[in-house]
Coordinates of C-alpha atoms in Angstrom, one line a residue:
M385 CA -26.1 7.1 -19.4
S386 CA -26.9 7.3 -23.0
V387 CA -24.0 7.1 -24.7
L388 CA -23.3 4.1 -23.0
R389 CA -26.5 2.0 -24.1
A390 CA -25.8 3.2 -27.9
E391 CA -22.6 1.2 -27.5
W392 CA -24.3 -1.8 -25.6
T393 CA -26.7 -1.4 -29.0
K394 CA -23.8 -0.8 -31.2
F395 CA -22.2 -4.1 -30.3
R396 CA -24.9 -6.4 -29.9
S397 CA -26.2 -5.4 -33.4
V398 CA -22.9 -6.8 -34.8
P399 CA -23.1 -10.2 -34.9
G400 CA -19.6 -10.9 -35.5
W401 CA -18.2 -9.1 -32.2
V402 CA -21.1 -11.3 -30.4
R403 CA -19.9 -14.0 -32.0
G404 CA -15.9 -13.3 -31.1
A405 CA -17.4 -12.9 -27.0
V406 CA -19.0 -16.1 -27.6
I407 CA -15.7 -18.0 -29.0
A408 CA -13.4 -16.6 -26.6
A409 CA -15.3 -17.8 -23.7
L410 CA -16.0 -21.0 -25.4
M411 CA -12.0 -21.6 -26.1
I412 CA -11.4 -21.4 -21.9
L413 CA -13.8 -23.7 -21.7
V414 CA -13.3 -26.8 -24.0
F415 CA -9.0 -25.6 -24.8
P416 CA -7.9 -28.3 -22.3
V417 CA -9.1 -31.2 -24.2
T418 CA -6.6 -30.3 -26.7
G419 CA -3.7 -30.8 -24.6
L420 CA -5.0 -34.3 -23.3
G421 CA -5.2 -36.0 -26.6
G422 CA -3.5 -39.7 -26.9
G423 CA -4.0 -40.4 -23.2
P424 CA -1.8 -38.6 -21.0
P425 CA 0.3 -40.5 -18.8
E426 CA -0.9 -41.8 -15.5
Q427 CA 1.5 -41.3 -12.2
T428 CA 1.9 -44.5 -10.9
R429 CA 5.0 -44.5 -8.3
P430 CA 3.0 -42.7 -5.3
V431 CA 2.6 -39.1 -4.4
P432 CA 3.4 -38.0 -0.9
I433 CA 1.1 -35.9 0.6
G434 CA 2.0 -34.3 4.1
P435 CA -0.2 -33.3 7.2
D436 CA -1.3 -29.8 5.3
G437 CA -2.8 -32.3 2.3
G438 CA 0.1 -30.8 0.1
P439 CA 1.9 -32.8 -2.2
V440 CA 5.7 -33.5 -0.3
V441 CA 9.6 -34.5 -0.9
D442 CA 9.8 -37.6 2.0
A443 CA 13.0 -39.0 1.1
Y444 CA 16.3 -39.3 3.0
Y445 CA 18.6 -41.9 4.2
F446 CA 17.9 -42.8 7.8
V447 CA 20.2 -44.5 10.6
H448 CA 17.3 -45.5 13.1
R449 CA 16.4 -47.7 16.2
P450 CA 13.2 -47.9 17.9
L451 CA 12.7 -44.9 21.1
S452 CA 10.3 -45.6 23.3
G453 CA 9.1 -42.9 25.5
D454 CA 10.9 -40.3 26.1
G455 CA 14.3 -40.0 25.3
R456 CA 17.5 -37.8 23.8
I457 CA 20.2 -37.9 21.1
T458 CA 23.3 -36.2 20.8
V459 CA 25.2 -36.6 18.3
A460 CA 28.5 -34.8 16.8
V461 CA 28.0 -34.5 12.8
G462 CA 29.7 -32.7 9.4
F463 CA 29.6 -32.9 6.1
A464 CA 32.8 -34.9 4.7
G465 CA 33.9 -32.7 2.1
A466 CA 31.6 -29.9 0.0
A467 CA 28.2 -30.1 0.6
A468 CA 25.1 -28.6 -1.6
P469 CA 23.8 -25.3 -0.1
W470 CA 20.7 -27.5 0.9
A471 CA 22.1 -30.6 1.8
K472 CA 21.1 -31.8 5.0
A473 CA 22.4 -33.5 7.9
G474 CA 21.3 -34.4 11.6
L475 CA 18.9 -36.0 14.1
I476 CA 15.3 -36.8 13.4
V477 CA 12.5 -37.9 15.4
S478 CA 9.5 -39.5 12.9
A479 CA 6.0 -40.8 13.3
G480 CA 6.5 -43.6 11.3
P481 CA 7.4 -45.2 8.4
A482 CA 4.1 -43.6 6.2
L483 CA 4.9 -42.0 2.8
G484 CA 4.5 -38.2 4.4
A485 CA 4.2 -39.0 7.9
R486 CA 4.7 -36.1 10.7
Y487 CA 8.3 -35.5 11.8
A488 CA 10.8 -33.1 13.8
A489 CA 13.9 -32.4 12.3
I490 CA 17.2 -30.9 13.6
M491 CA 19.9 -30.6 11.1
I492 CA 23.4 -28.6 9.6
T493 CA 22.9 -28.0 6.2
G494 CA 26.0 -26.9 3.7
G495 CA 25.1 -23.0 3.1
H496 CA 22.1 -22.1 5.4
G497 CA 23.1 -23.1 8.6
V498 CA 21.3 -24.8 11.4
Q499 CA 17.7 -25.3 10.6
V500 CA 14.8 -26.7 12.9
Q501 CA 12.4 -28.7 10.7
H502 CA 9.0 -30.2 10.9
D503 CA 6.3 -31.4 8.6
Y504 CA 7.7 -30.3 6.1
V505 CA 6.7 -26.9 5.5
H506 CA 7.6 -25.5 8.8
D507 CA 11.5 -24.3 8.8
R508 CA 13.5 -22.4 11.3
A509 CA 17.3 -20.9 11.3
V510 CA 19.1 -21.5 14.4
P511 CA 21.5 -18.8 15.3
V512 CA 24.8 -20.7 15.9
E513 CA 28.3 -19.8 15.0
A514 CA 30.8 -22.9 13.7
P515 CA 27.9 -26.0 14.5
R516 CA 28.6 -28.8 15.3
W517 CA 27.3 -30.7 17.3
L518 CA 23.4 -31.4 17.9
R519 CA 20.5 -32.8 20.5
L520 CA 16.9 -33.6 19.6
T521 CA 14.4 -34.4 22.8
R522 CA 11.2 -36.4 23.0
A523 CA 9.2 -35.6 25.6
G524 CA 5.8 -37.0 24.8
D525 CA 4.3 -35.1 22.2
T526 CA 6.9 -32.3 22.1
I527 CA 10.2 -32.0 20.6
T528 CA 12.6 -30.0 21.2
G529 CA 16.0 -29.2 19.0
E530 CA 19.2 -27.5 20.2
A531 CA 22.6 -26.8 18.6
S532 CA 26.3 -26.2 20.0
A533 CA 29.3 -25.2 18.6
D534 CA 31.8 -27.6 21.7
G535 CA 28.8 -30.2 22.8
T536 CA 29.1 -27.9 26.5
H537 CA 27.1 -24.8 25.5
W538 CA 23.2 -25.4 23.8
T539 CA 21.8 -23.3 22.1
P540 CA 17.7 -24.1 22.4
A541 CA 16.7 -24.2 18.9
E542 CA 13.2 -24.5 19.3
T543 CA 10.2 -26.7 20.4
V544 CA 7.8 -27.8 18.2
R545 CA 4.7 -30.5 19.2
I546 CA 3.5 -33.3 16.8
P547 CA 0.3 -34.5 17.4
G548 CA -0.6 -37.7 17.8
L549 CA 3.2 -39.0 18.2
P550 CA 3.1 -42.7 18.8
A551 CA 4.6 -44.4 22.0
T552 CA 7.5 -46.0 20.3
V553 CA 8.8 -44.3 17.7
D554 CA 11.6 -44.3 15.0
A555 CA 14.4 -41.4 15.8
G556 CA 18.4 -41.3 14.7
L557 CA 20.5 -40.0 11.8
F558 CA 19.8 -39.0 8.7
V559 CA 20.9 -36.8 5.6
A560 CA 19.2 -35.8 2.4
C561 CA 20.6 -33.7 -0.4
P562 CA 17.8 -32.4 -3.3
S563 CA 18.4 -32.3 -6.9
Q564 CA 20.4 -29.2 -8.0
V565 CA 19.7 -26.4 -9.9
E566 CA 21.4 -26.6 -13.4
G567 CA 20.3 -24.8 -15.8
L568 CA 17.2 -25.1 -17.2
G569 CA 16.7 -28.1 -15.2
T570 CA 17.7 -29.9 -11.8
S571 CA 20.3 -32.7 -11.6
L572 CA 21.5 -35.5 -8.9
D573 CA 23.1 -34.6 -5.9
A574 CA 23.8 -36.7 -3.0
A575 CA 26.0 -35.7 0.6
T576 CA 27.8 -37.4 3.3
A577 CA 28.2 -36.8 6.9
D578 CA 30.0 -37.9 9.0
F579 CA 28.5 -38.7 12.6
G580 CA 30.0 -39.4 16.4
A581 CA 28.8 -42.2 18.6
P582 CA 25.3 -41.0 19.1
Q583 CA 25.0 -40.3 22.7
L584 CA 21.4 -41.9 23.8
T585 CA 19.4 -40.7 27.5
G586 CA 15.7 -42.0 28.0
G587 CA 13.9 -45.1 26.5
W588 CA 16.4 -46.8 24.3
P589 CA 15.7 -50.6 24.0
E590 CA 18.5 -52.2 23.4
A591 CA 18.6 -52.5 19.3
G592 CA 21.5 -52.3 16.9
W593 CA 21.5 -49.1 14.0
S594 CA 19.4 -49.6 11.0
G595 CA 19.8 -48.1 8.1
V596 CA 16.8 -47.4 4.9
Q597 CA 16.3 -45.5 1.9
V598 CA 13.1 -43.6 3.4
G599 CA 10.7 -42.6 0.2
A600 CA 12.6 -44.7 -2.3
G601 CA 9.7 -45.6 -4.4
S602 CA 7.7 -42.5 -4.5
A603 CA 7.3 -39.8 -7.0
T604 CA 9.2 -36.8 -5.4
F605 CA 12.4 -39.0 -5.2
G606 CA 14.7 -38.8 -8.0
G607 CA 16.9 -40.8 -7.1
Y608 CA 21.3 -40.8 -6.5
P609 CA 23.6 -39.6 -8.6
R610 CA 26.0 -42.7 -10.3
E611 CA 29.2 -42.0 -8.3
M612 CA 27.2 -42.0 -4.9
P613 CA 24.8 -44.5 -3.7
G614 CA 23.6 -44.6 -0.4
G615 CA 24.2 -46.0 2.6
F616 CA 25.5 -46.0 6.1
K617 CA 28.7 -47.4 7.6
P618 CA 30.5 -47.9 10.9
T619 CA 33.3 -46.0 11.8
A620 CA 35.5 -46.1 14.9
D621 CA 33.7 -43.5 16.6
G622 CA 30.2 -43.7 14.8
F623 CA 28.7 -42.9 11.1
T624 CA 29.4 -42.6 7.8
V625 CA 25.9 -41.9 6.3
T626 CA 25.2 -41.1 2.6
G627 CA 21.6 -39.4 1.6
A628 CA 19.8 -37.8 -1.0
G629 CA 15.7 -36.8 -1.4
D630 CA 14.9 -33.5 0.8
L631 CA 12.5 -33.0 3.6
A632 CA 10.6 -30.3 2.3
P633 CA 7.1 -29.0 -0.1
A634 CA 6.9 -30.5 -3.9
T635 CA 7.3 -28.3 -6.3
R636 CA 6.3 -29.1 -9.9
N637 CA 10.4 -29.8 -10.8
D638 CA 9.5 -33.1 -8.8
I639 CA 6.4 -34.7 -10.0
A640 CA 7.0 -35.4 -13.5
V641 CA 3.0 -35.9 -14.6
G642 CA 1.7 -33.6 -12.1
A643 CA -0.7 -30.6 -13.2
S644 CA -2.0 -27.2 -11.8
A645 CA -5.2 -25.5 -12.3
A646 CA -3.6 -22.9 -14.3
D647 CA -2.6 -25.3 -16.9
L648 CA -6.3 -25.8 -17.7
L649 CA -6.8 -22.1 -18.1
F650 CA -4.3 -22.5 -21.5
G651 CA -7.5 -21.4 -23.8
T652 CA -6.6 -17.8 -22.5
F653 CA -4.4 -17.5 -24.5
P654 CA -6.3 -18.1 -28.2
A655 CA -9.5 -16.4 -26.9
L656 CA -6.8 -13.1 -26.1
I657 CA -6.1 -13.0 -29.8
V658 CA -10.2 -13.4 -30.3
I659 CA -10.7 -10.7 -27.6
V660 CA -7.8 -8.8 -29.1
V661 CA -9.4 -8.2 -32.7
V662 CA -13.2 -8.1 -31.2
A663 CA -12.3 -4.9 -29.1
T664 CA -9.8 -3.3 -32.4
L665 CA -12.7 -3.6 -35.2
M666 CA -14.7 -2.0 -32.0
I667 CA -13.0 1.6 -33.3
T668 CA -11.4 0.8 -36.5
T669 CA -14.4 -0.2 -38.1
E670 CA -15.8 3.6 -37.5
Y671 CA -13.1 4.9 -38.7
R672 CA -12.6 2.8 -42.1
Y673 CA -16.3 3.2 -42.4
G674 CA -16.7 7.1 -41.8
L675 CA -19.3 6.1 -39.0
I676 CA -16.7 7.9 -36.2
R677 CA -18.2 11.1 -37.5
T678 CA -22.0 10.1 -37.1
T679 CA -20.8 8.8 -33.4
L680 CA -18.9 11.9 -32.2
G681 CA -22.0 13.9 -33.4
A682 CA -24.1 12.2 -31.4
A683 CA -22.2 12.4 -28.8
P684 CA -19.6 15.6 -28.7
R685 CA -17.7 14.6 -26.1
R686 CA -15.6 12.1 -27.1
G687 CA -13.8 10.8 -24.3
R688 CA -17.8 9.7 -22.9
V689 CA -17.8 8.0 -26.2
L690 CA -13.9 6.4 -25.5
A691 CA -15.0 5.0 -22.1
A692 CA -19.2 3.2 -22.9
K693 CA -17.0 1.7 -25.5
A694 CA -14.5 0.0 -23.0
A695 CA -17.0 -0.2 -20.3
V696 CA -19.5 -2.6 -23.1
L697 CA -15.9 -4.1 -24.4
A698 CA -14.8 -4.8 -20.4
G699 CA -18.5 -5.8 -19.0
V700 CA -19.1 -8.1 -22.4
T701 CA -15.7 -9.6 -22.0
F702 CA -15.7 -10.1 -18.2
T703 CA -18.5 -12.0 -17.9
T704 CA -18.4 -14.0 -20.6
S705 CA -15.0 -15.3 -19.8
L706 CA -16.1 -15.8 -16.0
A707 CA -19.1 -17.7 -16.7
A708 CA -16.3 -20.0 -18.9
A709 CA -13.6 -19.8 -16.2
V710 CA -16.3 -20.6 -13.6
I711 CA -18.1 -23.8 -15.3
G712 CA -14.5 -24.9 -16.9
V713 CA -12.3 -25.5 -14.1
P714 CA -13.5 -27.5 -12.0
F715 CA -14.8 -29.7 -14.7
W716 CA -11.2 -30.1 -16.0
L717 CA -9.9 -30.9 -12.9
R718 CA -11.8 -33.7 -12.0
V719 CA -11.3 -35.1 -16.1
V720 CA -7.6 -34.9 -15.3
R721 CA -7.3 -36.4 -11.9
G722 CA -9.5 -39.4 -13.4
L723 CA -7.2 -40.2 -15.8
G724 CA -5.0 -40.3 -12.9
I725 CA -2.3 -36.9 -13.2
Y726 CA -1.7 -35.8 -9.7
V727 CA -3.1 -32.2 -9.7
F728 CA -1.8 -29.6 -7.7
P729 CA -4.1 -28.7 -4.9
A730 CA -5.2 -25.3 -4.2
S731 CA -8.1 -23.2 -2.3
P732 CA -11.4 -22.6 -3.2
G733 CA -10.3 -19.0 -2.7
A734 CA -7.5 -19.0 -4.8
L735 CA -9.1 -20.5 -7.7
L736 CA -12.1 -18.0 -7.5
R737 CA -8.8 -16.0 -7.9
A738 CA -7.5 -17.3 -11.1
E739 CA -11.0 -17.6 -12.2
A740 CA -11.8 -14.3 -11.6
G741 CA -8.7 -13.2 -12.6
T742 CA -8.6 -14.6 -15.5
A743 CA -12.0 -12.8 -17.2
A744 CA -10.0 -9.6 -15.6
V745 CA -6.6 -10.3 -18.0
L746 CA -9.4 -10.9 -20.5
A747 CA -11.5 -7.5 -20.2
V748 CA -8.1 -5.3 -19.7
T749 CA -6.7 -6.4 -22.5
A750 CA -9.8 -5.7 -24.5
V751 CA -9.7 -1.9 -23.4
L752 CA -6.3 -2.0 -23.9
A753 CA -6.9 -3.2 -27.5
L754 CA -9.4 -0.1 -27.9
A755 CA -7.5 2.3 -27.0
V756 CA -4.5 0.9 -29.3
G757 CA -7.0 0.7 -32.3
T758 CA -8.1 4.1 -31.5
I759 CA -4.4 5.2 -31.5
L760 CA -3.7 3.3 -34.6
R761 CA -6.6 3.7 -36.3
R762 CA -5.7 0.1 -38.4
S763 CA -6.9 -3.0 -37.2
A764 CA -4.3 -5.5 -38.5
T765 CA -1.2 -3.2 -37.6
A766 CA -3.8 -2.7 -33.4
V767 CA -4.1 -6.7 -33.8
T768 CA -0.1 -7.1 -34.3
A769 CA 0.6 -4.6 -31.8
V770 CA -1.8 -6.1 -29.0
V771 CA -1.2 -9.4 -29.7
V772 CA 2.5 -9.2 -29.7
A773 CA 2.7 -7.0 -26.5
T774 CA 0.2 -9.5 -24.4
V775 CA 0.0 -13.1 -25.6
L776 CA 3.6 -13.3 -27.7
P777 CA 5.7 -12.8 -24.1
H778 CA 4.0 -14.7 -22.4
L779 CA 4.1 -17.7 -25.1
L780 CA 7.9 -16.8 -24.8
A781 CA 7.7 -17.5 -21.1
R782 CA 6.3 -20.2 -20.9
T783 CA 8.7 -21.8 -23.5
P784 CA 10.9 -24.3 -21.0
F785 CA 14.5 -23.6 -23.0
L786 CA 14.0 -19.6 -22.5
P787 CA 16.6 -19.1 -19.6
S788 CA 14.7 -18.2 -16.5
A789 CA 16.2 -14.1 -16.2
M790 CA 14.3 -13.9 -19.5
A791 CA 11.5 -15.6 -18.9
N792 CA 11.1 -13.7 -15.9
W793 CA 11.7 -10.0 -16.9
L794 CA 8.9 -10.8 -19.7
T795 CA 6.4 -12.0 -17.0
T796 CA 7.6 -8.6 -15.1
F797 CA 7.7 -6.2 -17.3
T798 CA 5.3 -6.9 -20.2
P799 CA 1.4 -6.6 -19.9
A800 CA 1.9 -10.6 -19.7
A801 CA 3.1 -10.1 -15.8
A802 CA -1.0 -10.3 -15.9
L803 CA -1.3 -14.1 -16.4
A804 CA 0.4 -14.0 -12.9
V805 CA -3.5 -14.1 -11.7
Q806 CA -3.6 -17.8 -12.6
Q807 CA -1.2 -19.2 -11.0
T808 CA -2.0 -21.6 -8.0
L809 CA 1.7 -23.1 -6.8
V810 CA 3.2 -21.5 -4.4
R811 CA 7.5 -20.6 -3.8
Y812 CA 8.9 -21.9 -0.5
P813 CA 12.3 -20.3 0.5
Q814 CA 13.3 -23.4 2.2
V815 CA 13.8 -25.2 -1.5
D816 CA 15.4 -24.5 -4.4
T817 CA 14.0 -25.0 -7.6
V818 CA 13.3 -23.7 -10.9
Y819 CA 11.0 -21.1 -10.5
T820 CA 10.0 -19.7 -13.7
P821 CA 6.7 -19.4 -15.6
A822 CA 7.1 -22.6 -17.7
Y823 CA 6.6 -24.7 -14.0
G824 CA 3.6 -22.5 -13.1
Y825 CA 5.8 -19.5 -10.8
F826 CA 5.8 -16.5 -11.8
P827 CA 8.0 -13.5 -10.3
L828 CA 5.2 -11.2 -9.1
S829 CA 2.4 -11.5 -7.1
P830 CA -1.1 -12.0 -8.5
W831 CA -2.7 -9.1 -8.1
T832 CA 0.6 -7.0 -9.0
G833 CA 0.6 -9.0 -12.6
L834 CA -2.8 -7.7 -13.5
A835 CA -1.8 -4.1 -11.6
V836 CA 1.2 -4.1 -14.8
L837 CA -1.5 -5.0 -16.7
C838 CA -3.6 -2.2 -15.9
A839 CA -0.8 0.5 -15.9
Y840 CA 0.0 -0.5 -19.6
T841 CA -3.9 0.4 -20.6
A842 CA -4.6 3.8 -18.2
A843 CA -1.6 5.1 -20.4
A844 CA -2.9 3.8 -23.9
L845 CA -6.3 4.5 -22.9
G846 CA -5.0 8.2 -21.5
L847 CA -3.7 8.7 -25.5
A848 CA -6.7 7.2 -27.2
A849 CA -8.9 10.0 -25.5
L850 CA -5.8 13.0 -26.0
L851 CA -5.8 11.8 -29.5
L852 CA -9.3 11.4 -30.0
R853 CA -10.2 15.0 -28.7
R854 CA -7.0 16.3 -31.0
R855 CA -7.2 14.8 -34.3
D856 CA -10.5 15.2 -36.7
A857 CA -12.7 12.0 -37.1

C-alpha cells in the first residue's frame, strides 16, 4: 500500500503528467467538433424506421391489389436469368403504404433458397428443394407461408403474427434486389422474375393489378441501374416484374448522411497518443535522471513498484476518460441530431459499453506503454513503438480505400482490435454489404477485441517485470 501511495504522490507532483491526463480526457470530450466544421449535410430524404425502431430498407417493386379480410394467393415464380444471392421474388402482405410498414413475405432468392421474412429483421430459411411455387395465406393477424416444388405438395414455411393488421391490406407479388458489394463499395443492381397467373381465394374484391415502386423517395433506396428500369408487364400466363431495393435492416452503407455513437468517440485516437506519452515518461524519466535507483532502493520488490505504477496510471486514465465519454457522447448525440444527421440507434447498454470500453482501452494502453517504456528505457522509441502498434493500425483500418481483408486483419490481430468496444452497429446475416471498420463494423465482438489488447499488455508487462528484476537499475 505504501508503494502505491508513493507512486500516486509522484504522479500528481509532476504537473506535466497531470495535464496530460486532463488533455487526453478533453480530446475525447471536444474532438467531435472538428468533424462538424463547415456544416454537415442534412438528411433530406426520409429514413424508413421499422417496427423495432431501427432504420430499414423498405424498397421493392410491388404488383398488388387489395385483400379484404382473409384470403390466399398462390403463384409459380422463377428468376429470368441469373440473380444476385439476395435478390428476392415472391409474395407479400403489407400493412400499409407508409415507409417502414409491417409486412410478411415468402420469397425465392438468388442464392439462399426460400426465405420467410417479416418486419425487416426476422428472416428464416425454408428447406425446400428446387422451389417453384409459393403460397401466402392470411387469417386475421396471422400470415402463413408455404413453398412447393410442383404446386401440389406443400412445405409449411412459417406462421407469423402481424399485430394491428388492418382489415383491408395490399397483397401481391414483389421483386427486390439490393446493391451488390463491388470492391470497396457497392453498385446498383436489379432482378427480373417471371410469375405465373396468381391463384386467389378469399376476400379479393374485383380489381386490376397495379404496380408501384415502394420506397422510391426514401434515404435507403439507391435506385436502379440504367439498363434495368423497374416495372411490370402482363404476359400470356402471368407477369414479368423487375425490381430493386430490399426488405431488410439498413446498414451504414445504406444511409449517405448517417452517424453512429462510435463516430463521436474519434477523439480516442489523439487521446491515446497523449496517454502513451504520459505513461512512457512515468518510467523512462526515472531511468533518464537516475531516479529509478532511489525508487527501487525505497521499494526493493521491483515487481510491486511496476504494479503500483500500472495501477496509478490505469486508475487515473480510466476515471478521467470515463467521465469525458459519459459527458461527451450524450451531448454530441444531441448536437448531431439537431444538425439533421441521422444517428443509428443504440441501446443505453450499448452506449454505456462504448463509453466504459473507451476508458478501458485508454487505461490498458497506458499500462502497455508503461511496460514498453520499462523494456526499452527510451522515451521516443517506446512512444513510437506503442503508437505504431495501437493507433496506426486502426487509423489505417478506418481508411475507406484500404482493402477490407487488410482492414479486418489489422483490427483482429493487432492491439487496435480493442476499439471494437466502441461499435454500436449490428451485422445482419441476411444483408450483404461492406462490413469494415471504415463503416463502423469490426470483425471481433467488443469484449473479444478488448481481450486482444489485454493479452498484448499482459505479455509486455510480464516481460517488463522480468527485465526489471534482472537488470541493473
